[in-house]
Structures are given as structure tokens and as C-alpha cells.
């Protein structure tokens, strides 16, 4: 007798709204399954034997499928297995792995995975679609062999099927994009916070997502039916037939228009109840489903995170390709401004194999403007592409992760050189283009008075500013109670930046996640922020709220908060104000 498994109700942190249903596909992490082990000289032979056996067993398995597919489905599918057999049995490659095991005296699965990774990382970023497909095929076959060596499942998102709900410990931003292309219905993770880059990208692609669901990858099994509520942050595992049917009836795929709800706004940009206009803009990561609605409602772009173009393509796009992308965004949003941030790669936003040195603390490492300086050709071609797209005069340049005046001056010199080149080539661009910097590193906030003298605007990145000020990884759910931009220390730095902008008569925007948070918005306005740039899914709630608050009240709020000593006090006070509005 088959016993039906119980229904489970799981809770997590809501990241991207939307109610959806589907079938689970649990993905296990590659990093966790392959450990690096030193082996003794005497173990080498056995290690090679294990490896050869894993290859042979995998080949036997694939051959069996080929024969069965050939009988049941016929030619084309059987040919897929033929090509898998060719990949798995490539003598030259297998011999090179055996040689490496002897040379390095490391365990077979580690050596094999490293050799595979070396081969496919080049293919993965090829311009040729066939080559990229080849990479996915090799990944699929090799994961089978590694599974035999480790006795566990291995992650291979590249081979994933469409329309599943993906469950895993954590997905990288690049993986989220790959899932989006496969029309993933929802994402559930056991870890990660609401401000992680993975969360931001899921939100901008409108993928219903719940993070921080304890043991989701254990409690949910591949094939389970799931109902995911991205608004509430809940997951029903193996729901009753009645719940399943009801959700299916309710759920038509939510469109960007419905989700953003911008059509329900009486006017835009919003004004406070005492008539102060607040400039509200959107953060975009990739031109995507929300663009049409934003452009139509004349919402500008306060932060365009261009690094996702690299992550999507797996390589740096050419100047020409970038120009086409930036130019089409600039045209679409014209006359509203678009703020294009140069690549902020590094930390969790890169392909693992692009780093020759493994960083222990990537968030504190080779990231943003630092990486740009080390890749002068990449930086210059991006600047040239942005400048070329600026001829309508609605493009601004934003520099990420500036930490001091030396870096800023260097970046400005490089921009000047790119402008001089274009002038010489008689290419049209905006000679007065506005250049701004992110204030997201504490040292930049502290020295904002100096930095502000040299730029046209400041943009406060409260996500990183909070992470670095509080020494709390924004992606680490265990630190969620500590990571909070409302901490008095972070607010103090924000205040310095606002004051620096005011003294130098330049605008200041807040573009971190706090700018879309209805608890925080009154405080920021009271502190002197008139520009907010936020995730598109937050626009509706933010604009509605702004219409209900009085600017004069927000000034009092900011004054009171400034006296408070603890995060809890501040949160409680803002919550009380928010409740009183209802
Ligand atoms: C920030 O750090 O607040 C920010 C807006 O940049 P990102 O989230 O892309 O790091
Ligand atoms: Mg940042």
C-alpha cells in the first residue's frame, strides 16, 4: 500500500510577489558535493580505478537509455545519447584526468570536476550557440560521472527542464537568469536574505521567490506539488487536491502590469500630502518584462545594474552590443533620465572561473571600480558605449564602490579620455553628461564632503553601506537581525552623505532596498532625500505611502530618530508611525 506523504506548510522570507503552483525540482549544490582531498601515493592506483569504473558504469547506463530510447522514441533522441557517449568516452580527456590525479595526488572527483570546469568555462562563454550547447551537454554527462564518484546528486542547472519550481540552498544571480530563461515558475531557497543579489534579480524578473525556508531542500522532494505565495513567503508542499485546484483556477500568469499596479496610481511622480514632489525612479537589472510599463508611466531609471548583461551573456559584450542595449533603453525611457552604473562585478556577481585567485572574502575584495581598473579595455569600452548612448542627454553615469578620492579622480580621468577619443572620432555624445558615485562604502560616506565636490550627484547604496558598516554579510540569513540600514551607525553615514550633497548643491538619491521600504521612506524624506530609486515591485506601495504623509511630519520623524540609540527603538518608532497612518 502506498502511503500518501503529508502536506507541509513552510514559511520563509518573501522576496518577489506572485502566487503560483508547480512541480518541485530540488537542486543540490556542486560545491557541497565535491570535496578536495589529498591522497597518499599508495592510493593513486585505487583512485584511478574508481574513476575508470565511474566512467564505465555511466557509459553502461547511457547506452541502456540509448537503446531504450531508440526503440521507443526513435532517431533524434537516441542520437542525443550517442553524443553523450562520445563525450563520456573521450580517451584523450580521460587520460588527461588520470595524469592529473597522478600529478596532483588529489581525489578523482575533484580532479575530474576541475578538468571539466576548465573545458566548459571556455565553451560556456563562446559566441557560438553550438559551443554553449556543447558546454551544457558536457556538464550533464560529467555530473553523472561525479555522482557515481561521490554517491550524491550534483547541480546542473544548465540541463534543467522548463516550468519547474526550483528549490535549493542558494542560487547565484547567473543561475537565476538561467532559470528565468527556462521559464522557472518560482524559486525557493533555504538561505539568503531579502537583499541578496539573487533576490534582487529574481524580483526584477518577476519570479515569485521565497528565501530562507529552513530545510526546504530536505523537506521538499523533486516531483512534489507545490503552491508558492511570494507575497506572504509561504510554501505548501503536497497540497490537498482542493487547494491545488483552487490555486490553479486563481492563477493566470501574473503580468508585469498587474504586478506593478502602476495603472492604479492617480498620478506620477507622487507628492506628499502637503504637496512636496518626490522624484521616484526604478532600479533595473536587465531590460525585461517591466520596461514597457515603466516607460509608459514615465518612470525614470535611477539605477541600471549593467553587470547583469555580463552575467546573462557569460562574457563582456562588445562596445557595439553594449551601445545597442544602452541606446535602446535610453530611447525607450526618453525624456526620463536613466542612470547607468558601470559594471559592479565581483562578490557574488561573477562567474567563478573568472578569478584566478580564490577570494576568501569576495565582498571585501576585487569588486566594482577596483575590478574595472584592472580591466582597462573592458571599462573603457563600456564608458564609450554609455557615452555614445547619451546623445539625447537623458543618460547619467554612476560609478560603483568608490572608496576614496584617488579612485574617483582616476575614474574621472578615464572617462575624460574616453570622451576625448569620441570627440576625435567625431562621435556625438552628451558633453555635459552627469557623473555620479555610489555611496556604499563607509570610507566614501565619511569623506563624502570631498567626493561631492567632484561629481554631479550621489547615490546612496544602503545595501552595501549597511553590510560594510555593520560587518554583516547581506546574503547571510543568520545575520538578518544585524544587517539593517536603520542601524544608527548607518543612518549617521547616510546623513553625512546627504549633507555633503546639500552643501555642494548636488542631488542625492537612495537606491538601496531601503528606498522602497514603506517604514523607511518617511525617515529618508525627513532626512532630506527627494529622490528614491527602488525595485519596480515597490513603486506602487511607495507612491501610495508618499501621498499620505506630510513632509513637515517627516522632518520631525528624522529629528526624533536622530536622538535614538538603538536599531530596535528606531524600528519600533517607525512602525508605530506607519500603523498610525492606516
Ligand atoms: C546597494 O549596495 O545598495 C546598491 C544599490 O547596489 P547593489 O545592490 O547592486 O550592490
Ligand atoms: Mg552595492
Coordinates of C-alpha atoms in Angstrom, one line a residue, residues 285-544:
X285 CA 18.9 44.9 -13.6
X286 CA 18.1 43.8 -17.2
X287 CA 15.8 45.2 -19.7
X288 CA 12.9 42.9 -19.1
X289 CA 9.2 42.4 -18.6
X290 CA 8.7 45.6 -16.6
X291 CA 10.2 48.0 -19.0
X292 CA 7.2 48.6 -21.1
X293 CA 5.0 49.5 -18.1
X294 CA 7.7 51.7 -16.5
X295 CA 8.4 53.6 -19.7
X296 CA 4.7 54.1 -20.4
X297 CA 4.1 55.5 -17.0
X298 CA 7.2 57.8 -17.4
X299 CA 9.1 56.3 -14.5
X300 CA 12.8 57.0 -14.9
X301 CA 15.7 54.6 -14.1
X302 CA 17.6 55.6 -11.0
X303 CA 19.9 52.6 -11.2
X304 CA 20.7 50.3 -14.1
X305 CA 22.9 47.5 -12.8
X306 CA 24.7 46.7 -16.1
X307 CA 26.8 43.9 -14.7
X308 CA 23.8 41.6 -15.3
X309 CA 24.4 42.0 -19.1
X310 CA 27.8 40.3 -18.5
X311 CA 26.2 37.6 -16.2
X312 CA 23.5 36.9 -18.8
X313 CA 25.9 36.6 -21.7
X314 CA 28.7 34.9 -19.7
X315 CA 31.2 37.3 -21.2
X316 CA 31.7 41.0 -21.7
X317 CA 29.6 42.2 -24.6
X318 CA 31.4 44.2 -27.3
X319 CA 31.2 48.0 -27.3
X320 CA 28.8 47.8 -30.2
X321 CA 26.5 45.4 -28.5
X322 CA 26.5 47.4 -25.3
X323 CA 25.8 50.6 -27.2
X324 CA 22.7 49.0 -28.8
X325 CA 21.5 47.9 -25.4
X326 CA 22.0 51.2 -23.6
X327 CA 20.8 53.2 -26.6
X328 CA 17.5 51.2 -26.8
X329 CA 17.0 51.7 -23.0
X330 CA 17.7 55.5 -23.3
X331 CA 15.4 55.8 -26.3
X332 CA 12.6 53.8 -24.6
X333 CA 12.7 55.9 -21.4
X334 CA 13.3 59.3 -23.1
X335 CA 12.8 62.0 -21.9
X336 CA 13.1 60.5 -18.4
X337 CA 16.7 60.1 -17.2
X338 CA 18.4 56.8 -16.9
X339 CA 21.3 56.3 -14.6
X340 CA 23.7 53.7 -16.0
X341 CA 26.0 52.2 -13.4
X342 CA 29.2 50.8 -14.8
X343 CA 29.9 47.1 -14.1
X344 CA 29.8 46.3 -10.4
X345 CA 31.2 42.8 -10.8
X346 CA 32.8 40.7 -8.1
X347 CA 31.5 39.5 -4.8
X348 CA 28.6 37.2 -5.7
X349 CA 28.3 38.7 -9.2
X350 CA 30.8 36.9 -11.3
X351 CA 31.5 33.5 -12.9
X352 CA 33.6 31.5 -10.5
X353 CA 36.3 30.7 -13.0
X354 CA 36.9 34.3 -14.0
X355 CA 39.0 34.7 -10.8
X356 CA 42.5 33.2 -11.0
X357 CA 42.8 33.8 -7.2
X358 CA 40.1 32.4 -5.0
X359 CA 39.0 35.2 -2.6
X360 CA 38.3 34.4 1.0
X361 CA 36.1 37.5 1.4
X362 CA 34.9 38.4 -2.1
X363 CA 32.6 41.2 -0.8
X364 CA 35.7 42.8 0.6
X365 CA 37.7 42.1 -2.5
X366 CA 38.0 42.5 -6.2
X367 CA 34.8 44.3 -6.9
X368 CA 33.2 47.3 -8.6
X369 CA 35.5 50.1 -9.6
X370 CA 38.6 48.1 -8.4
X371 CA 37.8 45.3 -10.9
X372 CA 37.2 48.0 -13.6
X373 CA 40.6 49.5 -13.1
X374 CA 42.2 46.0 -13.5
X375 CA 40.3 45.5 -16.8
X376 CA 41.0 48.8 -18.6
X377 CA 39.8 47.7 -22.0
X378 CA 36.5 46.4 -20.6
X379 CA 36.0 49.6 -18.6
X380 CA 36.8 51.9 -21.5
X381 CA 34.6 50.1 -24.0
X382 CA 31.7 50.3 -21.5
X383 CA 32.3 54.0 -21.0
X384 CA 32.4 54.6 -24.7
X385 CA 29.2 52.6 -25.2
X386 CA 27.4 54.6 -22.5
X387 CA 28.7 57.9 -23.8
X388 CA 27.6 57.1 -27.3
X389 CA 24.1 56.3 -26.0
X390 CA 24.0 59.7 -24.2
X391 CA 23.3 62.0 -27.2
X392 CA 19.7 62.5 -26.2
X393 CA 21.0 63.9 -22.9
X394 CA 19.0 61.6 -20.7
X395 CA 21.9 59.3 -19.7
X396 CA 24.0 59.7 -16.5
X397 CA 27.0 57.6 -15.4
X398 CA 27.2 56.1 -12.0
X399 CA 30.4 54.6 -10.6
X400 CA 30.2 51.7 -8.1
X401 CA 32.2 51.0 -4.9
X402 CA 34.2 54.2 -5.0
X403 CA 36.0 54.2 -1.6
X404 CA 38.2 57.4 -1.8
X405 CA 39.2 60.4 -3.7
X406 CA 42.1 58.8 -5.5
X407 CA 39.8 56.2 -7.1
X408 CA 37.3 58.9 -8.0
X409 CA 40.0 61.0 -9.7
X410 CA 41.3 58.1 -11.6
X411 CA 37.8 57.1 -12.8
X412 CA 37.1 60.7 -13.9
X413 CA 40.4 60.8 -15.9
X414 CA 39.5 57.6 -17.7
X415 CA 36.0 59.0 -18.5
X416 CA 37.6 62.2 -19.8
X417 CA 40.0 60.2 -22.0
X418 CA 37.0 58.2 -23.4
X419 CA 35.2 61.5 -24.2
X420 CA 38.3 62.9 -25.9
X421 CA 38.6 59.8 -28.1
X422 CA 35.0 60.1 -29.1
X423 CA 35.3 63.8 -29.9
X424 CA 38.3 63.0 -32.1
X425 CA 36.3 60.3 -33.9
X426 CA 33.5 62.9 -34.3
X427 CA 31.0 60.7 -32.5
X428 CA 28.1 62.5 -30.9
X429 CA 27.6 62.3 -27.2
X430 CA 26.5 64.4 -24.2
X431 CA 29.5 66.7 -23.4
X432 CA 27.8 67.7 -20.1
X433 CA 26.9 64.2 -19.1
X434 CA 26.3 63.9 -15.3
X435 CA 28.7 61.6 -13.5
X436 CA 27.8 60.4 -10.0
X437 CA 29.1 57.9 -7.5
X438 CA 27.6 55.3 -5.3
X439 CA 28.0 56.0 -1.6
X440 CA 28.1 52.4 -0.4
X441 CA 31.5 52.0 1.2
X442 CA 31.8 53.6 4.7
X443 CA 35.0 55.4 3.7
X444 CA 33.1 57.1 0.9
X445 CA 30.4 58.2 3.2
X446 CA 32.8 59.6 5.7
X447 CA 34.7 61.5 3.0
X448 CA 31.5 62.4 1.1
X449 CA 32.2 66.1 1.5
X450 CA 35.4 65.8 -0.6
X451 CA 33.9 63.4 -3.1
X452 CA 30.8 65.5 -3.6
X453 CA 32.9 68.4 -4.9
X454 CA 33.9 66.5 -7.9
X455 CA 30.7 64.8 -9.1
X456 CA 27.2 65.8 -10.2
X457 CA 25.2 63.5 -7.9
X458 CA 25.5 61.0 -5.1
X459 CA 23.6 57.7 -4.9
X460 CA 23.4 56.0 -1.6
X461 CA 23.7 52.2 -1.9
X462 CA 22.2 51.3 1.5
X463 CA 22.6 47.6 0.9
X464 CA 26.3 47.6 0.8
X465 CA 26.7 50.6 3.1
X466 CA 24.8 48.6 5.8
X467 CA 26.8 45.4 5.0
X468 CA 30.2 47.1 5.3
X469 CA 29.3 49.4 8.2
X470 CA 27.9 46.6 10.3
X471 CA 30.3 43.9 9.1
X472 CA 27.2 41.8 8.3
X473 CA 27.0 39.9 5.0
X474 CA 23.9 41.0 3.2
X475 CA 23.4 37.5 1.9
X476 CA 23.7 35.7 5.2
X477 CA 20.3 35.0 6.6
X478 CA 21.8 34.2 10.0
X479 CA 22.8 37.9 10.2
X480 CA 19.4 39.2 9.1
X481 CA 18.8 40.7 12.6
X482 CA 22.1 42.6 12.4
X483 CA 22.1 43.6 8.8
X484 CA 19.7 46.6 8.8
X485 CA 20.2 50.0 7.2
X486 CA 18.2 51.6 10.0
X487 CA 21.0 51.0 12.5
X488 CA 22.0 54.4 13.9
X489 CA 25.6 54.0 12.6
X490 CA 24.3 53.5 9.0
X491 CA 21.9 56.4 9.4
X492 CA 24.7 58.6 10.6
X493 CA 26.7 57.8 7.4
X494 CA 23.7 58.5 5.3
X495 CA 23.2 61.8 7.0
X496 CA 26.8 62.8 6.2
X497 CA 26.3 61.9 2.5
X498 CA 23.0 63.9 2.4
X499 CA 24.7 66.9 4.0
X500 CA 27.6 66.7 1.6
X501 CA 25.2 66.7 -1.4
X502 CA 23.3 69.7 0.1
X503 CA 26.5 71.7 0.8
X504 CA 27.7 71.1 -2.8
X505 CA 24.3 71.7 -4.3
X506 CA 24.0 68.4 -6.0
X507 CA 21.2 65.8 -5.8
X508 CA 21.3 62.7 -3.7
X509 CA 19.3 59.6 -4.3
X510 CA 18.9 56.5 -2.2
X511 CA 18.9 53.4 -4.4
X512 CA 19.4 50.5 -1.9
X513 CA 16.5 48.4 -0.9
X514 CA 15.6 50.7 2.0
X515 CA 14.3 53.3 -0.6
X516 CA 11.3 51.0 -1.4
X517 CA 10.6 50.2 2.2
X518 CA 7.4 51.9 3.5
X519 CA 8.8 52.0 7.0
X520 CA 11.9 53.8 5.9
X521 CA 10.6 56.2 3.3
X522 CA 9.2 58.9 5.7
X523 CA 12.5 58.9 7.5
X524 CA 14.6 59.3 4.4
X525 CA 12.4 62.1 3.1
X526 CA 12.6 63.8 6.5
X527 CA 16.4 63.5 6.4
X528 CA 16.4 65.5 3.1
X529 CA 16.2 62.8 0.4
X530 CA 14.0 63.9 -2.5
X531 CA 14.9 61.1 -4.9
X532 CA 14.3 57.5 -4.3
X533 CA 15.1 54.7 -6.8
X534 CA 13.7 51.3 -6.0
X535 CA 12.8 47.9 -7.2
X536 CA 9.9 48.2 -9.6
X537 CA 7.7 45.9 -7.4
X538 CA 7.9 48.5 -4.6
X539 CA 6.8 51.5 -6.7
X540 CA 3.1 51.2 -6.1
X541 CA 3.3 50.9 -2.3
X542 CA 5.9 53.7 -2.1
X543 CA 3.9 56.1 -4.2
X544 CA 0.7 55.4 -2.3

